[in-house]
Coordinates of C-alpha atoms in Angstrom, one line a residue:
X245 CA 18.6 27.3 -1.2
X246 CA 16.2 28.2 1.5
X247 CA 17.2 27.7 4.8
X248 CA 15.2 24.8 6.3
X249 CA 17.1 25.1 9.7
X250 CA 15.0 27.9 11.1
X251 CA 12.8 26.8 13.5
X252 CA 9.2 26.9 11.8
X253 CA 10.2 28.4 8.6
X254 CA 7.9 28.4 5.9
X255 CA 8.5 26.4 2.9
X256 CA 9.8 28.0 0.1
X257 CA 9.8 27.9 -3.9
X258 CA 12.2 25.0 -3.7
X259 CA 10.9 22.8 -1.2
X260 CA 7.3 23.0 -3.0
X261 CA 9.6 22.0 -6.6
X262 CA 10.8 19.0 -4.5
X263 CA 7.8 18.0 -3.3
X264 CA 7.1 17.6 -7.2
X265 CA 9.7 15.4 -7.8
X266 CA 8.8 13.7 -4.4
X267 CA 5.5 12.4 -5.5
X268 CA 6.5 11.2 -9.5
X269 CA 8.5 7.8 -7.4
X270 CA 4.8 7.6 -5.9
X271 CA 3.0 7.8 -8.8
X272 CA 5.2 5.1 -10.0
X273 CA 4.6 2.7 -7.4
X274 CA 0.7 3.1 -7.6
X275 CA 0.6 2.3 -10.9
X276 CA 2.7 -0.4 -10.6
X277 CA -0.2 -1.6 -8.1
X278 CA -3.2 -0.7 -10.0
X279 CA -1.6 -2.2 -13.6
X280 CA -1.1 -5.4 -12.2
X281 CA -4.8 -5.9 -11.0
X282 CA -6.0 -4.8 -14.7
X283 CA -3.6 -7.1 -16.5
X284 CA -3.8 -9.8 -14.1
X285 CA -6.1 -11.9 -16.1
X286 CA -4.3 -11.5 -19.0
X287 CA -1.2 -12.8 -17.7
X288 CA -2.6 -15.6 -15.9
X289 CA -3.9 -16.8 -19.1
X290 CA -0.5 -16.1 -21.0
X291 CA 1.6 -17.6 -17.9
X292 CA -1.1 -20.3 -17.0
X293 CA -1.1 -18.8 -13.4
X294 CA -3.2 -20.6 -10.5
X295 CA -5.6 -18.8 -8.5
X296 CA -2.7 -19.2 -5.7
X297 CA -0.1 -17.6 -8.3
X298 CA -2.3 -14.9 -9.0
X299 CA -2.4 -14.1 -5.3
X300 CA 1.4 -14.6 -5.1
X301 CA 2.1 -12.3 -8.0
X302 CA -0.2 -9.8 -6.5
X303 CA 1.4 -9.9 -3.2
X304 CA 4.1 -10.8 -3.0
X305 CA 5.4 -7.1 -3.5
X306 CA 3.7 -6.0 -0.7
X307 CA 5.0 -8.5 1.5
X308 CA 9.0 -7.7 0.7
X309 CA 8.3 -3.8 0.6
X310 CA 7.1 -4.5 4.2
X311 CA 9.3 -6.5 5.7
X312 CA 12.6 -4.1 4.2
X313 CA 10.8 -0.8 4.8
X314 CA 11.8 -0.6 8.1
X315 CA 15.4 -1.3 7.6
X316 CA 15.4 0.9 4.7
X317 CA 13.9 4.0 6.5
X318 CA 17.0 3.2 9.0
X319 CA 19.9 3.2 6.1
X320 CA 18.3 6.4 4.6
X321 CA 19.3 8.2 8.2
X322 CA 22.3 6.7 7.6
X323 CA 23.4 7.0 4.5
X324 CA 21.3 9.9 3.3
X325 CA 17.8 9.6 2.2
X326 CA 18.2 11.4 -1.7
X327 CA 20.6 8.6 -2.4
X328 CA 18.6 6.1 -1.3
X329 CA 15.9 7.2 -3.2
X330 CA 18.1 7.3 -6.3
X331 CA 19.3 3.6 -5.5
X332 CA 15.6 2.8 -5.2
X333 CA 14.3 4.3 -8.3
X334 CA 16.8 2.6 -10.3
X335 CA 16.4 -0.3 -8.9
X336 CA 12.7 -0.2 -9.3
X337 CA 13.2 0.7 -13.3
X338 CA 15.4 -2.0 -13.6
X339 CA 13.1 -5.0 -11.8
X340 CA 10.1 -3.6 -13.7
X341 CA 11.7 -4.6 -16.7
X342 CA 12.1 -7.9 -15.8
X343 CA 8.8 -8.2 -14.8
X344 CA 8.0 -7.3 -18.2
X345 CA 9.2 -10.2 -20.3
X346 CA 9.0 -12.8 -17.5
X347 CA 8.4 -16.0 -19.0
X348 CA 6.8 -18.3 -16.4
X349 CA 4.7 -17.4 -12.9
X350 CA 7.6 -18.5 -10.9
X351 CA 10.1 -15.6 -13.0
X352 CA 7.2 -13.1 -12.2
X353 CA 6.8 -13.7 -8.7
X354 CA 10.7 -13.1 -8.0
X355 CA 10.5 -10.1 -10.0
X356 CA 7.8 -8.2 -8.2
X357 CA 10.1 -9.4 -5.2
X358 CA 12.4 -7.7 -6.0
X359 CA 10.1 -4.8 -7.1
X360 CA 9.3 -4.7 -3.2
X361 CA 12.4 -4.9 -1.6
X362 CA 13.3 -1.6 -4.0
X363 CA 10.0 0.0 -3.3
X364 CA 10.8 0.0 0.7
X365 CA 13.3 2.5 -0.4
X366 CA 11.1 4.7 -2.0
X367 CA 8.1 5.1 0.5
X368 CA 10.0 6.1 3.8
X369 CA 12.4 8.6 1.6
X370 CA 9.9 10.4 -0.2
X371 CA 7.6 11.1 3.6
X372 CA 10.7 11.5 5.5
X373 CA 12.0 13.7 2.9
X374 CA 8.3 15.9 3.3
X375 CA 8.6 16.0 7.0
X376 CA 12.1 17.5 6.7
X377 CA 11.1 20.2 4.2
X378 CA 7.8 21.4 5.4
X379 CA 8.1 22.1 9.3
X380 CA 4.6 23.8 9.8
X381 CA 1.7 21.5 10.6
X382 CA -0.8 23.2 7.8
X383 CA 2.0 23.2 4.9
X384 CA 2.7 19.3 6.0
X385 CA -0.6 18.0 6.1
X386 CA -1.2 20.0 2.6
X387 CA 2.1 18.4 1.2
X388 CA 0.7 15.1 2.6
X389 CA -2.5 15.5 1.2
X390 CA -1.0 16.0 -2.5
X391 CA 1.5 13.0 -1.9
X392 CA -1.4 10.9 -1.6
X393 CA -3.4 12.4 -4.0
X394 CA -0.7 11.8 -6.3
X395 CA -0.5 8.4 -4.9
X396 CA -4.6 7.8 -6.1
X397 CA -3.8 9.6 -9.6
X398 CA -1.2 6.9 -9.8
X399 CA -4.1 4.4 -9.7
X400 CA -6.3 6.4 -11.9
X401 CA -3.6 6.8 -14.3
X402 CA -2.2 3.0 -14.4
X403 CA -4.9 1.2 -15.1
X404 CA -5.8 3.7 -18.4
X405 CA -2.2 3.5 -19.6
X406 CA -2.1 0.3 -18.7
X407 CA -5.3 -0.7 -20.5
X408 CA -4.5 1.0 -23.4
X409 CA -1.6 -1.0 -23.6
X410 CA -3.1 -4.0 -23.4
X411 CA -5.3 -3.5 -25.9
X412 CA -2.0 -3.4 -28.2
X413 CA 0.5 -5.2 -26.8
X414 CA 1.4 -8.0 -24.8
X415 CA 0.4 -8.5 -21.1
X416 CA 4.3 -7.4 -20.3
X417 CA 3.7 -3.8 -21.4
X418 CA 1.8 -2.7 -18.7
X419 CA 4.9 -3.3 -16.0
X420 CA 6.7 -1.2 -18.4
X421 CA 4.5 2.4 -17.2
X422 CA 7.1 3.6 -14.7
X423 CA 10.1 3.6 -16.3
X424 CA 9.4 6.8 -17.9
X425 CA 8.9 8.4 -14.3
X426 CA 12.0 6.8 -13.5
X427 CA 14.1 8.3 -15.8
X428 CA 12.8 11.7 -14.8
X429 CA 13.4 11.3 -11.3
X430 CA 16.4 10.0 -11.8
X431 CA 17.1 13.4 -13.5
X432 CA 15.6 15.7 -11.9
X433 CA 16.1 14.6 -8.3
X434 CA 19.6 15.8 -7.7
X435 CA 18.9 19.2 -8.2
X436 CA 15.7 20.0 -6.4
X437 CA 16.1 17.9 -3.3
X438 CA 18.0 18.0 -0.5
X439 CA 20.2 15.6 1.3
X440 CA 19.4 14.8 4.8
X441 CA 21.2 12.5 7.2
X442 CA 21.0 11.5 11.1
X443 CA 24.3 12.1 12.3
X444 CA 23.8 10.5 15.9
X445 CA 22.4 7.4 13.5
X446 CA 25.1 6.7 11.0
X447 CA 27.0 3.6 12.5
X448 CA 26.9 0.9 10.9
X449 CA 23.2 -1.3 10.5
X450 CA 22.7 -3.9 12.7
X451 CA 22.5 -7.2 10.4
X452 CA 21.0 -9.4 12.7
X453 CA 18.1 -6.7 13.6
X454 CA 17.6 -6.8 9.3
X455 CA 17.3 -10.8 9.6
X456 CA 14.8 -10.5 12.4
X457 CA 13.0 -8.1 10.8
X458 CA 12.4 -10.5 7.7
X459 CA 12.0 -13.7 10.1
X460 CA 9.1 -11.8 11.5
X461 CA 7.1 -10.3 9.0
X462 CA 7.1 -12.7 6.5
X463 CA 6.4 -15.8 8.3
X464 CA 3.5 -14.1 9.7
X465 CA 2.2 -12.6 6.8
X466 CA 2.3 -16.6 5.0
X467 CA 1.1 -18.2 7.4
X468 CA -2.1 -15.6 8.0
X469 CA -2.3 -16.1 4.4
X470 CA -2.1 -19.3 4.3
X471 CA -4.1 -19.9 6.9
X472 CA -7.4 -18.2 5.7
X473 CA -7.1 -19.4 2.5
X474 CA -6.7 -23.4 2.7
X475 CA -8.0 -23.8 6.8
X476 CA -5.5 -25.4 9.5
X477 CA -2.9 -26.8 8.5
X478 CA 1.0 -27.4 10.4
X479 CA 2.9 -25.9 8.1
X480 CA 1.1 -21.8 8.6
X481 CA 0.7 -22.9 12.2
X482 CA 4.6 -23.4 12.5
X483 CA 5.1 -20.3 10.3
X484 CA 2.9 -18.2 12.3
X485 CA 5.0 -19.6 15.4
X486 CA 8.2 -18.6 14.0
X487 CA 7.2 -15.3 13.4
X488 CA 5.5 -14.6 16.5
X489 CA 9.0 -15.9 18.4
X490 CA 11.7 -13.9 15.5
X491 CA 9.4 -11.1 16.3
X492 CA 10.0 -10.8 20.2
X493 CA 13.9 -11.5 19.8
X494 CA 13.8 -8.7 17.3
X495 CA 12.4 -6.5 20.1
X496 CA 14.6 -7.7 23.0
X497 CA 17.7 -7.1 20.8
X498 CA 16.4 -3.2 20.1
X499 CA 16.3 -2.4 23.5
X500 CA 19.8 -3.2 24.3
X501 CA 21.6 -1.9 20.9
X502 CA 22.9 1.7 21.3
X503 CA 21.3 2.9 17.7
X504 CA 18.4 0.5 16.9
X505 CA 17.5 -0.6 14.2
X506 CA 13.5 0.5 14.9
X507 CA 13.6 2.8 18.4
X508 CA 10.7 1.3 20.2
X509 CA 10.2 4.3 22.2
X510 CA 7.8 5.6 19.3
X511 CA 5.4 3.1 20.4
X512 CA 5.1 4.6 23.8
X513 CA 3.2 7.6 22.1
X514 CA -0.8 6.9 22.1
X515 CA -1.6 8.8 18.7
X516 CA 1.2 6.9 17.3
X517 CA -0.1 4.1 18.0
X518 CA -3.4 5.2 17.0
X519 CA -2.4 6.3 13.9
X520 CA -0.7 2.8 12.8
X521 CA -3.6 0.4 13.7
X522 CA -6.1 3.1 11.4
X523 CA -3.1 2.6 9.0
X524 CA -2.6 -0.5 9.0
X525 CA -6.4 -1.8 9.0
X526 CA -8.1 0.8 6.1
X527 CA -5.0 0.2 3.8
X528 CA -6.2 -3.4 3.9
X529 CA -9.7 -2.8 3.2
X530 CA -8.6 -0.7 0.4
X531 CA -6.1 -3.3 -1.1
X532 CA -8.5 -6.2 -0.8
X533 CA -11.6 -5.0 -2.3
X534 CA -9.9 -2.7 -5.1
X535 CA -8.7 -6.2 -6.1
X536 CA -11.9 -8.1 -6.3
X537 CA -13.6 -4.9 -7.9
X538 CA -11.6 -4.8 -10.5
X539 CA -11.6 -8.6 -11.3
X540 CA -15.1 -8.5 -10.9
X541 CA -15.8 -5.3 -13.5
X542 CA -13.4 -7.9 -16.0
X543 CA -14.7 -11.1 -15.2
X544 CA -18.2 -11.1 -14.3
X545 CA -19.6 -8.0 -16.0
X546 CA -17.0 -8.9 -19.1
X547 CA -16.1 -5.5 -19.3
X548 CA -12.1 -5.1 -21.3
X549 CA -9.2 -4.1 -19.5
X550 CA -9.6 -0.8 -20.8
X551 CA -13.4 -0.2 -20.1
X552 CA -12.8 -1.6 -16.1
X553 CA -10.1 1.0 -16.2
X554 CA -12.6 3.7 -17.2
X555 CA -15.1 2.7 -14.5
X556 CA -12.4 3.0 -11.7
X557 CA -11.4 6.3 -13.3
X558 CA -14.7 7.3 -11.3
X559 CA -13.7 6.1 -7.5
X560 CA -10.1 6.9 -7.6
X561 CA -11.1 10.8 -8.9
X562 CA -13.0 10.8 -5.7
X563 CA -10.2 9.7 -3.8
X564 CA -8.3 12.5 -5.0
X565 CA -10.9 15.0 -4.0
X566 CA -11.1 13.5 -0.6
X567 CA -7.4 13.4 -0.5
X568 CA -7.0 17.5 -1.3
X569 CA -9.9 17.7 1.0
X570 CA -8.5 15.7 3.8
X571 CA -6.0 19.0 5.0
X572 CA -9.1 21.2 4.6
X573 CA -11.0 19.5 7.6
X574 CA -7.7 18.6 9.8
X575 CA -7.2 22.1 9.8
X576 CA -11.2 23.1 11.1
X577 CA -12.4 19.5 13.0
X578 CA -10.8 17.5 15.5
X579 CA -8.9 14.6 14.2
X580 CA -11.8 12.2 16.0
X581 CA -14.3 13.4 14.3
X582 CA -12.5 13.3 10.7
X583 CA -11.6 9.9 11.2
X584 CA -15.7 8.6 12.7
X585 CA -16.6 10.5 10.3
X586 CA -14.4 8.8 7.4
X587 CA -15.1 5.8 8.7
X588 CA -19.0 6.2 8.2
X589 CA -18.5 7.0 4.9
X590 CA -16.5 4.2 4.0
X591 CA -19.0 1.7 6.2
X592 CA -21.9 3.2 3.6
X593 CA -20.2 2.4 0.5
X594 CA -19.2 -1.3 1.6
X595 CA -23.2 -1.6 2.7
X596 CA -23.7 -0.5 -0.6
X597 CA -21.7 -3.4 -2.2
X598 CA -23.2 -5.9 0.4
X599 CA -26.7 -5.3 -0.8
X600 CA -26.4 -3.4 -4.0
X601 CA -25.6 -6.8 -5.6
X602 CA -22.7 -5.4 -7.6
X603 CA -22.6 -8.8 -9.3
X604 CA -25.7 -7.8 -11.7
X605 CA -25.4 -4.2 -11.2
X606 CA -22.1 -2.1 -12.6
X607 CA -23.5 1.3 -11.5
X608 CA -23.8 -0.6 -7.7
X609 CA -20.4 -1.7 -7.8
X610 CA -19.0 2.0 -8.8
X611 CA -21.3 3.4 -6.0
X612 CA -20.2 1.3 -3.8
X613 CA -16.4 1.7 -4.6
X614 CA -16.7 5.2 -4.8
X615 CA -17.5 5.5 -1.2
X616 CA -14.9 3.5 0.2
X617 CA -12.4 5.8 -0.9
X618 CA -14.4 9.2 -0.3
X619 CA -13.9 7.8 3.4
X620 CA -10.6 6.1 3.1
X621 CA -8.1 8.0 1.5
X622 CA -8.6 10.9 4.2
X623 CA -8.3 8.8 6.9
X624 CA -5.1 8.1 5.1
X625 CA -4.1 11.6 5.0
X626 CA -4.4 12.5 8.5
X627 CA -3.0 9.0 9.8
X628 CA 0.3 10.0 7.9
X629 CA 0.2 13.6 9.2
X630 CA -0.3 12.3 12.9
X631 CA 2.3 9.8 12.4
X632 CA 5.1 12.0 11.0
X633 CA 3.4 15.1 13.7
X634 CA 3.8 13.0 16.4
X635 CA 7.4 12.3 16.6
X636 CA 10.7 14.5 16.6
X637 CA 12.0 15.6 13.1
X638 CA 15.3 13.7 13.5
X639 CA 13.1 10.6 14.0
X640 CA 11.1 11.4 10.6
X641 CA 12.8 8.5 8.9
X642 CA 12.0 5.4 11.1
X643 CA 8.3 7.2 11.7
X644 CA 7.6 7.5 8.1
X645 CA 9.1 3.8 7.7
X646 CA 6.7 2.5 10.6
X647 CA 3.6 4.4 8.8
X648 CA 4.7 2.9 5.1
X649 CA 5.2 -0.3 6.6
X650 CA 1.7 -0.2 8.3
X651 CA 0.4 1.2 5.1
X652 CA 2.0 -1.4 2.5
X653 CA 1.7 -4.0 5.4
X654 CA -1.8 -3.4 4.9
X655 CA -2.6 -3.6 1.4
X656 CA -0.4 -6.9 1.2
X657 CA -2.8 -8.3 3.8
X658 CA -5.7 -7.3 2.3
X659 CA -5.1 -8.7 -0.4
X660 CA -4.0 -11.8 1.0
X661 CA -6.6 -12.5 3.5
X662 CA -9.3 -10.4 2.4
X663 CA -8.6 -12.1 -1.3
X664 CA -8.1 -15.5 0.4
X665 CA -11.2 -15.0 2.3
X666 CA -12.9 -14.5 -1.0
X667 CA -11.7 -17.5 -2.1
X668 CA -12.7 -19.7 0.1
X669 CA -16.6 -18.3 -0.5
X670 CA -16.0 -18.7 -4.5
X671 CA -15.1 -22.4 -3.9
X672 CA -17.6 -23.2 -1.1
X673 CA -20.5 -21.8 -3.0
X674 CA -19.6 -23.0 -6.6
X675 CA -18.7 -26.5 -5.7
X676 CA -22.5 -27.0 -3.8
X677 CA -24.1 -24.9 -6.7
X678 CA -22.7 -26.6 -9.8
X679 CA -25.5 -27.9 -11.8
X680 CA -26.5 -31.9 -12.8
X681 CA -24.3 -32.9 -16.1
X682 CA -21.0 -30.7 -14.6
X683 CA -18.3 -33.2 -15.8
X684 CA -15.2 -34.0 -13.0
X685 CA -12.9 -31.5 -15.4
X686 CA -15.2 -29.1 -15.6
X687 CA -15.7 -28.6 -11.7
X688 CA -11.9 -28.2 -11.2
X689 CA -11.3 -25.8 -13.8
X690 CA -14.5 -24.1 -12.5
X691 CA -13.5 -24.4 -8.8
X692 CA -9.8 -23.4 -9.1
X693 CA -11.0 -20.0 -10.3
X694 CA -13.2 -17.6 -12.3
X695 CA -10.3 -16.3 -14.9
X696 CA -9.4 -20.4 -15.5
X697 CA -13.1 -21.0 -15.4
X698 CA -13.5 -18.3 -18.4
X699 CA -10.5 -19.1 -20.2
X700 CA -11.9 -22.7 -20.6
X701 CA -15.1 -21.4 -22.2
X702 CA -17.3 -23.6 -19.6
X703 CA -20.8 -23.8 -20.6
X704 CA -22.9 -21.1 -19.9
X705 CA -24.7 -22.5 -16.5
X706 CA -21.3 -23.6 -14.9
X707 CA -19.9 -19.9 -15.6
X708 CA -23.2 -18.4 -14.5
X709 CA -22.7 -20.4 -11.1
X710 CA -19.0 -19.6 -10.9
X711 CA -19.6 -15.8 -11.3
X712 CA -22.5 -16.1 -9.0
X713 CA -19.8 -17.3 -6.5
X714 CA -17.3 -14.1 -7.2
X715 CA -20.0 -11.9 -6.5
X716 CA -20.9 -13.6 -3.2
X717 CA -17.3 -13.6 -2.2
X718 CA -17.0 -10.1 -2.9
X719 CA -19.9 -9.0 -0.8
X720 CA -18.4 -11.3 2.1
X721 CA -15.4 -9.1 2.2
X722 CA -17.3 -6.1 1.8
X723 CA -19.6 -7.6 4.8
X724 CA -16.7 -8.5 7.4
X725 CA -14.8 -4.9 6.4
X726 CA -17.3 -2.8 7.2
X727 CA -17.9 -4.3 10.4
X728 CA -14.2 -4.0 11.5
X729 CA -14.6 -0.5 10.4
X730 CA -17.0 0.4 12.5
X731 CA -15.3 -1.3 15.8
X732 CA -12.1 0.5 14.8
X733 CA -14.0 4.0 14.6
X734 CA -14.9 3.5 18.3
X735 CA -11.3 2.9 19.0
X736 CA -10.3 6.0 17.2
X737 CA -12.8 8.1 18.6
X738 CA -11.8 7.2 22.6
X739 CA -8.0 7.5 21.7
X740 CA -8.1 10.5 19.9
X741 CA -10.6 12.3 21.5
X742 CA -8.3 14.7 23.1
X743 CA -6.5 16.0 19.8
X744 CA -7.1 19.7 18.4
X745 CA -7.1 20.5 15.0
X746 CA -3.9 21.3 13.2
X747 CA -4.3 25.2 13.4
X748 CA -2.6 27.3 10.5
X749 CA -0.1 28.7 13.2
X750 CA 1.2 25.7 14.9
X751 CA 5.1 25.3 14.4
X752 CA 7.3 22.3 14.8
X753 CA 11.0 21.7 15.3
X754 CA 13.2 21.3 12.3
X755 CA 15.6 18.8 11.0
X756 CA 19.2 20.7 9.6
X757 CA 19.9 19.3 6.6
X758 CA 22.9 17.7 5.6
X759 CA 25.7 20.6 5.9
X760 CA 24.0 22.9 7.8
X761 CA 26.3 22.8 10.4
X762 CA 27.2 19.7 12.6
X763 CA 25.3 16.8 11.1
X764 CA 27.1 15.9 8.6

């Protein structure tokens, strides 16, 4: 085995082999993401799934990855983070199964639960597990770089598998794409990666600090939800409340516990921080309008499951350019002028969608799409590199679960509010636009939704009016993204403005693995 325990070693032939089997748990959880969007009107026809079901079943992964992938980035320094990753991958086969013959919305919703609470094991081990193997800032960012390349392939590579499923076999099939990579992680896994564990971290977790955790971020995340999607009302108000309140006991109670469950002090560092809001707030853009693009493709340019799948096949093979890419310019430009730069691209491609109108014009909508993630996914890259750069190596765990959480946190919330947000223009444009005849059944059905609109067969000027309204919403979103976008690249620009590039001889510290002398 090469010996990872000298300071600035370069990676070897085995740490390069276990950054292979690093990424197939990522690939796994992509297209888990990406399937779901492609076979989501299917199975809301099968399951007879509301427009808020849909949402739920979408999200609600997102929401329990982020609210356990702190506390499981803290039990992987504990308990070692290869057998946590085992744990997870299992788990994850196991769920996904379930998903897959769920017979009602309510059985699918606890199922992709459960799906998130065993994906926050695999996102913190598999970048924790990349920051302990490659020590060097150039080999890190490049091992980055492929783990979210990999992460983009999984998109590219669900939604064809997926598709092609669908055009066979039930709507269930297309949860069922992982398990294969599961079985050969499971397999292959013990052999090529090391075990790594925080000695000075292994007492026992703190089960209040895990309760906190929970009481904070999903409270918020419903009641922000809930919130932009049906207006004021007491019950998101009070959720929001008890979040905000869970949330500040859950910090009071770090600062006096001996080993925390999250160590605060990583918030004191500025490119940190920086690194989490940009996180954070392009994950959600990502999340919410690669949801209503690929609805859209489906259900207002009619297009299969397969032949949407073959459309995105375009933007997500951009992303992995810009992703392999994303190393290449860390290493040559400033990390300020990456991100501005990112930013701009992505700003173009939403303009694009705002006045393109992608709801009569495929080859806008791809455009459009495409250059989101030319500019996204590298902002991506070097936010994770930054994150996991910025902190000590023994910290790598709790770091890489902060920059997942922000990450996952992200794309939940996109979804949610950006979705929601969307919403709320599809059901404020199509109830003032429906046309003179519409009967009362015929506005709900219409109203509630474009995929229960469709199903219904409505006539042909309610389902023009009700497509009309997706379209809108989607340029909504794209409208109020691009201008957060553009604030945040500001931001990014002042508070990063005194980083270097990540030079080809720059060294860092390195973790000892587990039995490399006192740590175990």
């Amino acid at each position: 085995m090469t010996d990872l325990s000298v300071v600035g070693a370069r990676a070897g032939r085995r740490a390069w082999l276990g950054l292979a089997v690093l990424v197939l748990p990522t690939l796994l959880v992509s297209a888990d993401v990406s399937v779901l969007f492609l076979a989501l009107p299917k199975l809301s026809m099968a399951l007879g799934a509301d427009t808020t079901q849909q949402l739920w079943i979408v999200d609600i992964y997102g929401f329990t990855l982020a609210g356990f992938l702190v506390t499981m980035g803290s039990l992987g320094d504990r308990i070692g983070r290869r057998k946590l990753l085992l744990w997870g991958v299992g788990a994850f086969g196991v769920a996904s199964v379930v998903a897959a013959f769920s017979t009602s919305p309510q059985m699918l919703i606890a199922a992709r639960a459960v799906l998130g609470i065993a994906g926050a094991t695999l996102a913190p081990c598999t970048l924790s597990l990349i920051s302990n193997m490659f020590h060097r800032p150039n080999e890190r960012n490049l091992a980055v770089g492929v783990w979210t390349s990999c992460f983009v392939g999984g998109m590219a590579i669900g939604p064809l598998v997926g598709a092609a499923l669908l055009s066979v076999f039930w709507w269930g099939s297309a949860f069922l794409v992982g398990v294969p990579i599961m079985v050969v992680v499971l397999a292959l896994a013990p052999w090529l990666l090391p075990e790594y564990r925080d000695a000075e971290r292994a007492g026992r977790l703190d089960p209040v600090s895990v309760v906190l955790v929970l009481g904070t971020v999903l409270p918020l995340v419903y009641g922000l939800k809930e919130l932009v999607g049906q207006g004021l009302r007491p019950l998101p108000l009070l959720a929001l409340a008890v979040g905000l309140v869970l949330g500040l006991l859950f910090v009071r109670r770090q600062g006096r516990l001996a080993t925390p469950l999250l160590d605060l002090r990583l918030f004191g560092n500025r490119t940190f921080r920086m690194a989490l809001v940009l996180m954070l707030v392009c994950s959600a853009v990502l999340g919410g309008v690669y949801l209503l693009v690929s609805l859209d493709l489906q259900l207002v340019h009619g297009l299969s499951p397969l032949g949407a799948g073959l459309w995105l096949l375009i933007p997500i093979g951009c992303s992995t350019v810009s992703s392999l890419a994303a190393p290449v310019l860390a290493g040559r430009f400033r990390p300020a002028a990456v991100v501005v730069g990112a930013i701009g691209v992505t700003v173009i491609g939403l303009l694009v969608l705002v006045f393109g109108d992608p709801g009569a014009h495929t080859g806008a909508l791809v455009i459009g799409f495409c250059g989101l993630n030319l500019g996204i996914v590298p902002i991506v890259v070097l936010t994770t590199g930054l994150t996991l750069g910025s902190v000590p190596p023994q910290q790598a765990g709790a770091a890489s679960g902060l920059s997942e959480t922000g990450g996952e946190l992200g794309f939940a919330l996109g979804v949610a509010i950006l979705g929601s947000l969307s919403t709320l223009v599809y059901r404020t444009q199509v109830t003032y636009s429906l046309p003179a005849g519409t009967t009362a059944a015929q506005a709900r059905s219409a109203t509630g939704g474009l995929a229960g609109a469709t199903a219904d067969h409505l006539p042909a000027a309610v389902l023009h009016v009700a497509r009309a309204g997706f379209s809108t919403g989607l340029t909504a979103v794209a409208a109020v993204s691009a201008a957060a976008l553009a604030i945040l690249a500001v931001a990014a620009a002042v508070r990063l403005r005194d980083l270097p590039p990540a030079g080809p001889d720059e060294q860092a510290p390195a973790q000892q693995p587990v039995g490399a002398g006192s740590g175990r």
